[in-house]
Coordinates of C-alpha atoms and ligand atoms in Angstrom, one line a residue:
X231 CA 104.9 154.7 130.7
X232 CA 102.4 157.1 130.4
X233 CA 102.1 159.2 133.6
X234 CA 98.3 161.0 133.2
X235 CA 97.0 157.9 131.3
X236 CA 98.1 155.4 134.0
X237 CA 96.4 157.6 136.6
X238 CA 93.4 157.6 134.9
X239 CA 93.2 153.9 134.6
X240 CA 94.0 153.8 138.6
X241 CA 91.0 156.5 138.9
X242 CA 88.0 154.5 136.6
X243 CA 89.8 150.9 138.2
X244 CA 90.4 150.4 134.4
X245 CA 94.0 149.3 135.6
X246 CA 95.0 145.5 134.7
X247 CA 97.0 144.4 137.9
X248 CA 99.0 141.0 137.8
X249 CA 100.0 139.7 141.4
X250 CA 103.1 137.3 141.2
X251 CA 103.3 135.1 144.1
X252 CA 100.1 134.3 146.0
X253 CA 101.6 133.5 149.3
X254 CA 101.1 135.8 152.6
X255 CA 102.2 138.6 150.9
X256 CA 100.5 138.9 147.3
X257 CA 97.2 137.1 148.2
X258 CA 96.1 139.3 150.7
X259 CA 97.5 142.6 148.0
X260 CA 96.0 141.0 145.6
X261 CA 92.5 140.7 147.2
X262 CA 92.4 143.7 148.5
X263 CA 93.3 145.4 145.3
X264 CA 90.3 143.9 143.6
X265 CA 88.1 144.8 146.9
X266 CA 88.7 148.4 145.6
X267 CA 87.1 147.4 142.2
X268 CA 90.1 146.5 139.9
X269 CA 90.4 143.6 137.4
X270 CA 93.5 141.3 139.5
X271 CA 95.1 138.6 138.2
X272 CA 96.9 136.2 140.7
X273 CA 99.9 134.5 139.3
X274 CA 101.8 131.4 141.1
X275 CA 103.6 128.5 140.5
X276 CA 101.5 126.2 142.7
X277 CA 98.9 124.6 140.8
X278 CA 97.3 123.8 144.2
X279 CA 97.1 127.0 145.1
X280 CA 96.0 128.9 142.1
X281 CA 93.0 126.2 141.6
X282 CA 92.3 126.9 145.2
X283 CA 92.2 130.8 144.9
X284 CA 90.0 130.7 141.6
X285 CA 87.4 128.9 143.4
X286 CA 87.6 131.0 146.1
X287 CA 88.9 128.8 148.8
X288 CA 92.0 130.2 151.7
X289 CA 94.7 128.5 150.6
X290 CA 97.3 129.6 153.8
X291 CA 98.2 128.4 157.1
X292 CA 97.6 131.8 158.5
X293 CA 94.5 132.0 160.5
X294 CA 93.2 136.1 159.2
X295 CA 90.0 137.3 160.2
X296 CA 88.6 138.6 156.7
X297 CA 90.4 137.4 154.1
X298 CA 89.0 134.4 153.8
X299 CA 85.9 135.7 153.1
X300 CA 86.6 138.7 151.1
X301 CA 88.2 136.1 149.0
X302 CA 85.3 133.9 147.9
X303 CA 83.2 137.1 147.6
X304 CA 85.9 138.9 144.9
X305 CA 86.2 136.2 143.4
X306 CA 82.6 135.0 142.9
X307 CA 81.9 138.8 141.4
X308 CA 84.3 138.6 139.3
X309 CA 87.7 140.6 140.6
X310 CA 90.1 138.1 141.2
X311 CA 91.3 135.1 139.1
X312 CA 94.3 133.1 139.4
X313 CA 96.6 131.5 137.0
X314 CA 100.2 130.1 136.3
X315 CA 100.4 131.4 132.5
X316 CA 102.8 134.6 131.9
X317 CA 100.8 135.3 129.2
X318 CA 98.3 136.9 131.9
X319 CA 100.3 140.0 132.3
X320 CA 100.2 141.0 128.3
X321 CA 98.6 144.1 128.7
X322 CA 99.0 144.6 132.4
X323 CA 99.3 148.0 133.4
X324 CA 101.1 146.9 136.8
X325 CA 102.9 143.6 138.0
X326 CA 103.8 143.1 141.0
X327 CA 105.8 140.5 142.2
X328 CA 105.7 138.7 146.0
X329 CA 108.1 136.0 145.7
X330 CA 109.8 134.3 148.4
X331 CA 113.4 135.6 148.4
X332 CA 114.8 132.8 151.3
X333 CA 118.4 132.2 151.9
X334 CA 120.1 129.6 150.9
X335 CA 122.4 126.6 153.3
X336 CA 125.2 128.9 152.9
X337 CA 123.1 132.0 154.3
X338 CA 123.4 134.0 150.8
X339 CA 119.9 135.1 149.1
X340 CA 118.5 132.5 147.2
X341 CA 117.0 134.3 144.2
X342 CA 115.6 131.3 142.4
X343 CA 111.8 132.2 142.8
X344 CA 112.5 135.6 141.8
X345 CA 115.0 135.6 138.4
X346 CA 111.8 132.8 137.4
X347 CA 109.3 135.3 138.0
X348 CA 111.3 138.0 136.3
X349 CA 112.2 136.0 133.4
X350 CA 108.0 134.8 133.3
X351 CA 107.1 138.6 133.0
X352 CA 110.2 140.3 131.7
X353 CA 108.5 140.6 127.8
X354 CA 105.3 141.5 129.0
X355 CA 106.6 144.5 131.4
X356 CA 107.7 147.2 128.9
X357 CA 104.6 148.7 129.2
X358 CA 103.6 148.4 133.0
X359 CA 104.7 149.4 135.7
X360 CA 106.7 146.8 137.7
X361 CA 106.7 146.8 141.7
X362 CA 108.9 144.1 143.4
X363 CA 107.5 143.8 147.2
X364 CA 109.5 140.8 147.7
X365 CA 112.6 142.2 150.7
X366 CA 115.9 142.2 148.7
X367 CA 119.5 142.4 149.2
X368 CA 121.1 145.9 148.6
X369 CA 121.3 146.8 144.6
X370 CA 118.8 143.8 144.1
X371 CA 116.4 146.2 142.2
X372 CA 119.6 147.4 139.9
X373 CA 119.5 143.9 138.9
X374 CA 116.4 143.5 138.2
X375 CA 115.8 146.8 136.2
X376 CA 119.0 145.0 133.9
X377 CA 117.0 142.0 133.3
X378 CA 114.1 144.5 131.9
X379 CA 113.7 146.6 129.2
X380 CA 115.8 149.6 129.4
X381 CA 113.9 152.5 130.6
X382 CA 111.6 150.4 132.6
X383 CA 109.2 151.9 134.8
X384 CA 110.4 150.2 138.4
X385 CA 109.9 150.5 141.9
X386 CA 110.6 148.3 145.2
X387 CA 107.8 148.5 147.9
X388 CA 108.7 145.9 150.5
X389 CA 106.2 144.2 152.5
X390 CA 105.2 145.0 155.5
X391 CA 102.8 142.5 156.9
X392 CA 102.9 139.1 159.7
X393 CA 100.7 136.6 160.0
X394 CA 97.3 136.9 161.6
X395 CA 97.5 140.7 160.6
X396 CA 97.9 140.7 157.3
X397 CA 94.8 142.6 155.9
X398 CA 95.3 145.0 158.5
X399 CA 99.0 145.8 158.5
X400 CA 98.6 146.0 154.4
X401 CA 96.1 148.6 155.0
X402 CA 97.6 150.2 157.9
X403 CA 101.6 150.3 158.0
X404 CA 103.4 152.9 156.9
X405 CA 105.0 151.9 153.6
X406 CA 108.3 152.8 152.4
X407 CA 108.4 152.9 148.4
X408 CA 111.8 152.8 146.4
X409 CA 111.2 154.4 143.0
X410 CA 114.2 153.0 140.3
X411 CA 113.1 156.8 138.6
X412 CA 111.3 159.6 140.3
X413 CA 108.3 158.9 138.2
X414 CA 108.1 155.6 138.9
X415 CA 108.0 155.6 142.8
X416 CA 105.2 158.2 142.2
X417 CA 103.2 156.1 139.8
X418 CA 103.9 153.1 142.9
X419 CA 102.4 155.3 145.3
X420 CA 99.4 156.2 143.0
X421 CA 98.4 152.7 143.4
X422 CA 99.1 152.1 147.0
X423 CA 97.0 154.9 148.0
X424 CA 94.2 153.0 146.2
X425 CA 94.6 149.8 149.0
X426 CA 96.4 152.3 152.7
X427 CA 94.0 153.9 154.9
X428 CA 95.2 156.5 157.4
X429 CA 98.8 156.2 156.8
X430 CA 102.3 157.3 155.1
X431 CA 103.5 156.4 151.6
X432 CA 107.0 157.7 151.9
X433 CA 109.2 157.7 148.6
X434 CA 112.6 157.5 147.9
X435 CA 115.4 155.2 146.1
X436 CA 115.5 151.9 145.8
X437 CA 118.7 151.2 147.8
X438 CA 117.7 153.2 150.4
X439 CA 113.8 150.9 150.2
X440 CA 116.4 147.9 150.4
X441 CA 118.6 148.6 153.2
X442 CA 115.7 150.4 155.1
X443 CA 113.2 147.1 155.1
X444 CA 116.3 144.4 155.6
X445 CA 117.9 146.6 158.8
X446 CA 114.2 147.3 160.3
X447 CA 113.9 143.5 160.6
X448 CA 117.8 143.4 161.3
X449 CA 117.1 145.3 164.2
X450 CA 114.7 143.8 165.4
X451 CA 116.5 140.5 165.7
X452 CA 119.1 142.4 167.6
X453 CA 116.7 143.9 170.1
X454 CA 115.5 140.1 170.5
X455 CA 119.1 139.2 171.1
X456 CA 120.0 142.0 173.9
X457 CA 116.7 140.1 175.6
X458 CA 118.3 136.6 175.3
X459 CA 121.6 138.1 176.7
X460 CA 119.3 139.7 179.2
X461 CA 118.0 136.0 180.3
X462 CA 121.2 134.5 180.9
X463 CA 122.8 137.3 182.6
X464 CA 119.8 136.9 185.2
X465 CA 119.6 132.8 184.9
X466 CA 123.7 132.8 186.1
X467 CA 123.0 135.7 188.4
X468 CA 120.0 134.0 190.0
X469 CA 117.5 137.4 189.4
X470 CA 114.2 136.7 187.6
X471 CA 114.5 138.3 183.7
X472 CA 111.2 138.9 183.5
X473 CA 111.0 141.3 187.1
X474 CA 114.2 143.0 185.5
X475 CA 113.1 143.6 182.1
X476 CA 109.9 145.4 183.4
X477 CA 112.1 147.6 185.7
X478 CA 114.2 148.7 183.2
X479 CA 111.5 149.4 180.7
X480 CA 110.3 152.0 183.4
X481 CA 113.1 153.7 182.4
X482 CA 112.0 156.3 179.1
X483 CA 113.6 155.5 176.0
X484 CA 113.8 151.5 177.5
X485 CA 112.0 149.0 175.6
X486 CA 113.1 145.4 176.4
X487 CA 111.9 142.5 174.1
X488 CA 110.6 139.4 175.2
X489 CA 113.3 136.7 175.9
X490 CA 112.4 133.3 174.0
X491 CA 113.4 129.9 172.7
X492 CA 114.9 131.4 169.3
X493 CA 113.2 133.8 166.8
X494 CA 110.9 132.0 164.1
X495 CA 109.1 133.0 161.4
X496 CA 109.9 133.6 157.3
X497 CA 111.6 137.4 157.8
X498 CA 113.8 138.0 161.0
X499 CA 115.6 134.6 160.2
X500 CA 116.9 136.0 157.0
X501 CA 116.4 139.9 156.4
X502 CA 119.9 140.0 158.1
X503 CA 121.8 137.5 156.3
X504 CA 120.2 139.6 152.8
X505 CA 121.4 142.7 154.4
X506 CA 125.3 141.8 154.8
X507 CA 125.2 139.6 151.6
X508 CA 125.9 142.9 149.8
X509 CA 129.1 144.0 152.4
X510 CA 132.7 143.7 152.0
X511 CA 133.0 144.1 155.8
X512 CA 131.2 141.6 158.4
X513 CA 128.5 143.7 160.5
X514 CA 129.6 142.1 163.7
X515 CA 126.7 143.3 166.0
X516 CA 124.4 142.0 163.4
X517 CA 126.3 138.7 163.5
X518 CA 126.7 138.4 167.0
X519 CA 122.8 139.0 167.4
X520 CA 122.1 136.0 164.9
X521 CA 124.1 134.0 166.6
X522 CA 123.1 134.5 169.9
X523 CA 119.3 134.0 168.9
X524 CA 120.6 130.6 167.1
X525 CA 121.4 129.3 169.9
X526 CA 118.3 129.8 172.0
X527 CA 116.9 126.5 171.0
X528 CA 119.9 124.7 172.6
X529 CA 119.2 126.9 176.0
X530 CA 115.8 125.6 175.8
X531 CA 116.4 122.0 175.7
X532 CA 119.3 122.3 177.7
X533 CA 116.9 123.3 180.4
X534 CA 114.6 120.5 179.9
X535 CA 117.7 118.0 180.3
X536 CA 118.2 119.4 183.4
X537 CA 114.8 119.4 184.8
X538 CA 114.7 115.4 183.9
X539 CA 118.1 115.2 185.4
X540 CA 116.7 116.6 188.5
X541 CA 113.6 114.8 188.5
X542 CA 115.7 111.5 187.9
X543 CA 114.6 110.7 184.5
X544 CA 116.9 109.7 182.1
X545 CA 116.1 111.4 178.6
X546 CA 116.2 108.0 176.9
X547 CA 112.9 107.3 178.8
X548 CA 111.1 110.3 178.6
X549 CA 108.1 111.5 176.4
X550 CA 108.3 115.4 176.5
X551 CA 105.3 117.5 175.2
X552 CA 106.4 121.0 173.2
X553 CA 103.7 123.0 173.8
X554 CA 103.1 124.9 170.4
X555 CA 104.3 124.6 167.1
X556 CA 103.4 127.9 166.0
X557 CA 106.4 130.4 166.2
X558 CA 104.5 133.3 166.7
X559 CA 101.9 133.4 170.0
X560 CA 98.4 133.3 168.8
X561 CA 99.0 132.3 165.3
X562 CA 99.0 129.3 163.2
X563 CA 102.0 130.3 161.6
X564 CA 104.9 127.3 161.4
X565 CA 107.5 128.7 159.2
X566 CA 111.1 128.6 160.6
X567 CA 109.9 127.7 164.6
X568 CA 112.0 127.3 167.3
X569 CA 109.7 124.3 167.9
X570 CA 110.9 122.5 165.3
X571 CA 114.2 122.5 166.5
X572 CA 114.2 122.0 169.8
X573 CA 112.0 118.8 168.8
X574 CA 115.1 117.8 166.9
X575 CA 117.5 118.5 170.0
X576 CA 114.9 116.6 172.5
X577 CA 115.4 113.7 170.3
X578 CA 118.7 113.3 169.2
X579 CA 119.1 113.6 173.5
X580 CA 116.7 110.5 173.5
X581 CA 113.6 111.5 174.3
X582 CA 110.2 111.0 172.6
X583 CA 108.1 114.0 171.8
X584 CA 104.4 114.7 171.4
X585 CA 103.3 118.4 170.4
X586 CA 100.1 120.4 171.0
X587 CA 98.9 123.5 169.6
X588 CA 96.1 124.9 169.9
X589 CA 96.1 127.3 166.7
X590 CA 98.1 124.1 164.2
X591 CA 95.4 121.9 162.5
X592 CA 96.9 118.3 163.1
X593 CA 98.2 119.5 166.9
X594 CA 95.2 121.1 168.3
X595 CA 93.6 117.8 170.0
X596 CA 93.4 118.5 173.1
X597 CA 96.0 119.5 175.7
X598 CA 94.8 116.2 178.2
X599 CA 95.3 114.3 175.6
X600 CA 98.6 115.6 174.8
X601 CA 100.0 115.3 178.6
X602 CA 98.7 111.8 178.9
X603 CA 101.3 110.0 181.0
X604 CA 104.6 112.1 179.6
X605 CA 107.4 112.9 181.7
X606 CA 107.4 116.8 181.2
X607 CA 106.6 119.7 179.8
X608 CA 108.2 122.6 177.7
X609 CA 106.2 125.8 176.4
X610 CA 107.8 127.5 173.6
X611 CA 105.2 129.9 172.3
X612 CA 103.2 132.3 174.7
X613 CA 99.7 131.3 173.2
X614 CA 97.1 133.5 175.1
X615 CA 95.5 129.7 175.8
X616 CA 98.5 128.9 178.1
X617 CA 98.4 131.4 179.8
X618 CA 95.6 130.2 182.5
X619 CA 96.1 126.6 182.5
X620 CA 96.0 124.4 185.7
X621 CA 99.1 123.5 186.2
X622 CA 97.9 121.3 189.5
X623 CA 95.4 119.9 187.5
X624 CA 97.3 118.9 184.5
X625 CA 100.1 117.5 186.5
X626 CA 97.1 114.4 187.7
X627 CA 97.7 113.6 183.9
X628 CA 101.5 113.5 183.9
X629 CA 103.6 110.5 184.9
X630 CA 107.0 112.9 186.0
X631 CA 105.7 116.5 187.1
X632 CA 108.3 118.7 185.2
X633 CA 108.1 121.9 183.5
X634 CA 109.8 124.0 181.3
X635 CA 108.8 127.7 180.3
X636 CA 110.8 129.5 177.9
X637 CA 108.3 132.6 177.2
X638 CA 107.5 134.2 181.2
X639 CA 104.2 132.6 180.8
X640 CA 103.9 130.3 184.3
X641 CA 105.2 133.0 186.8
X642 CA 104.9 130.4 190.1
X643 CA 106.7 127.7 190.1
X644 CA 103.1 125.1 189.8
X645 CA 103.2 123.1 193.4
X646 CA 105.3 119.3 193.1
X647 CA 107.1 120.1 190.1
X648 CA 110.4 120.4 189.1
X649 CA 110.3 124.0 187.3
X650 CA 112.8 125.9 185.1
X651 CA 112.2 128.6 183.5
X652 CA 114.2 130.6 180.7
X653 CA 116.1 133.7 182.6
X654 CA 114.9 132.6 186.2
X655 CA 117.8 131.8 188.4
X656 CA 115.4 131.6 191.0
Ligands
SAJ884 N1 110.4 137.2 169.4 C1 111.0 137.1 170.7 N2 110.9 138.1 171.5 C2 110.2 139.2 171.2 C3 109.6 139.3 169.9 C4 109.7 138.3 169.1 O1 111.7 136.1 171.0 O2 110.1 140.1 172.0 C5 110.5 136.0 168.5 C6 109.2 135.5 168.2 O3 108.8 134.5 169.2 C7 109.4 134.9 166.8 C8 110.4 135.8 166.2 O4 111.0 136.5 167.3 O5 109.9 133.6 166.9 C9 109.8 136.8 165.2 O6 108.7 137.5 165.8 P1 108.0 138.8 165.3 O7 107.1 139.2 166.3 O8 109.1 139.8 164.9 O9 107.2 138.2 164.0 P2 107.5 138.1 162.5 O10 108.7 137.2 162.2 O11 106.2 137.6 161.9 O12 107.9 139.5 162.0 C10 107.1 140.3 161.3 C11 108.1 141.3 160.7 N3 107.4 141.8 159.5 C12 107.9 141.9 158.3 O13 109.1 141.5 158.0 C13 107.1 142.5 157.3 C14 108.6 142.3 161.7 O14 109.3 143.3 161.0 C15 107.5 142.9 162.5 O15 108.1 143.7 163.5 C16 106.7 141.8 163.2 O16 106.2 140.9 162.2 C17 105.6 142.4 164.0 O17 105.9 143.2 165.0 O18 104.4 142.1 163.7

């Protein structure tokens, strides 16, 4: 590839830039590529999806503030298309591809998405540059550069965004870029400084870009972890987490996470399990973390079992309302909730269940509606909506007053209920 002549193209926006994979990650890239002014090509799978992003319309859960309508407009002038034909990237002068790369039932990547996509553009990419965003396993992106032509011009750029942020962490997160050649992660960064405003492009190696994206998620999950450990230690010790964890962060250097039900989401559920896929040793603390955060859901319920036992309800007769769906707090986001399994728990213990959530189209009734005449109560997700609700008042609607709150969000115990909260042994 042709270093001066590809940074021209960047420079007039004469560059042709295919976008594999039009989910959270490549949709929002890709429209905000063509919001600078390039020609983008969006390239999925999903029929659905790519006859919804050529007329313009949001085809993701995720609730964004601009997207959607930078969308229609790029496309209506002309920017953005979207197909499911390879042939699209003949001529590309950059593909990149945003794939899902999940993890399979026996917790080892599951590459199927992405050996398709490279296989869909691997004739096509001698002469472009080829980005993979998509987080990989250590020595992924030597793989990759074997399934290509020899010489190809490579780099790995993994994403950085989350739900409900996505236009803004693309623009605004630092980005670490892993270049398979020197040239290469500089050509990357040529055209990431055409979408970041006021931030770092930082280059290095691919490995390193590997290993760097899977452990920041990695420890993240463990941070999470050492706040679940924190709520049972204080649940058997009868201390309130929440008090402690606020006393200990006024301590420099100290920053406690949140304590919860389980961790959710697409990334922190699998970055670690892509990270150790590539050791001969287990990474114990890593393992440990996972498991502990596994087994958060079962807490949850566990608690809710004992509230109805207290209450004198048997779980065979109880309805039980999961407040939220959502894994992440003012989000629509579903993927890999906690919600969705302690649903599963509440009724293999019996119980029926209702859900509300405010931010999930097909949940977001209303919450009256939703206690109507159940037995209790669990909130999973801290949606800024729960935060002020009536507990007295909603209680009038309940047939059993009982309460469950996994997330600190109800910090009295609401008068004539039986309360338990995650971490509060008192
Ligand atoms: N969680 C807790 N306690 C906390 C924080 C999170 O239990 O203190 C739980 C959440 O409830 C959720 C899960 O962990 O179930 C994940 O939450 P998250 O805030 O980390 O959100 P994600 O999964 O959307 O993570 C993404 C990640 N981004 C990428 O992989 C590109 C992560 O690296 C970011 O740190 C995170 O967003 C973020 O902070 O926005």
């Amino acid at each position: 590839m042709k270093s001066e002549r590809f940074r021209a193209s960047l420079e007039s926006k004469e560059a042709k830039i295919v976008v594999v994979g039009l989910g959270y990650v490549g949709l929002p890239l890709a429209i905000a590529l063509a919001d600078e002014g390039f020609r983008v090509w969006g390239l999925d799978v999903c029929e659905d999806r790519v006859g919804a992003v050529s007329v313009g319309d949001w085809p993701l859960w995720s609730q964004e503030l601009d997207l959607p309508a930078m969308l229609k407009r790029v496309v209506e002038d002309g920017y953005l298309d979207a197909t499911t034909d390879y042939a699209t990237c003949k001529d590309a002068d950059v593909i990149i591809v945003c794939v899902p790369t999940p993890i399979n039932e026996h917790k080892d990547p599951d590459y199927e998405a992405l050996w398709d996509a490279i296989t869909g553009i691997a004739e096509y990419a001698r002469k472009a540059l080829v980005i993979i965003e998509s987080t990989l396993a250590p020595y992924t992106t030597e793989g990759v550069a074997q399934m290509l032509w020899p010489g190809v011009s490579l780099a790995h750029c993994p994403e950085r965004v989350s739900p409900g942020a996505l236009l803004y962490n693309l623009r605004h997160m630092p980005r670490i870029i892993g270049g398979y050649t020197a040239e290469a992660g500089e050509l990357a960064a040529a055209l990431y400084l055409q979408v970041i405003r006021d931030t770092e492009l930082y280059i290095t190696d691919c490995l390193t870009a590997e290993i760097g994206k899977a452990f920041e998620n990695a420890y993240r999950d463990v941070q999470i972890a050492l706040a679940n450990e924190l709520a049972k230690i204080c649940q058997d010790l009868g201390a309130d987490v929440w008090e402690v964890r606020e006393l200990v962060n006024t301590c420099p250097g100290r920053n406690v996470l949140m304590p919860g039900p389980g961790v959710g989401g697409a990334c922190l559920t699998k970055d670690t399990w892509l990270l150790v896929s590539a050791l001969g040793e287990p990474a114990e603390l890593l393992m440990t973390a996972r498991a502990i955060n596994e087994a958060m859901p079962v807490q949850a319920v566990d608690l809710v079992l004992e509230a109805l036992r207290q209450a004198k309800i048997a779980p065979a007769n109880a309805t039980v309302t999961i407040l939220a769906v959502a894994y992440r707090a003012g989000t629509s986001d579903v993927r890999g909730s906690p919600a969705i399994q302690v649903m599963t728990r509440l009724i293999k213990a019996g119980c029926d269940v209702r859900f509300y959530d405010p931010h999930v189209d097909g949940y977001n009734g209303d919450i009256v509606t939703a206690l109507d005449e159940v037995d209790a109560a669990i909130i999973v997700t801290d949606h800024p909506e729960f935060a002020g609700l009536n507990w007295r008042n909603l209680g009038n609607l309940m047939r059993h007053r009982v309460l469950v709150d996994t997330r600190g969000v109800v910090r009295e115990a609401p008068d004539g209920f039986v309360f338990k909260a995650l971490g509060r042994g008192r």
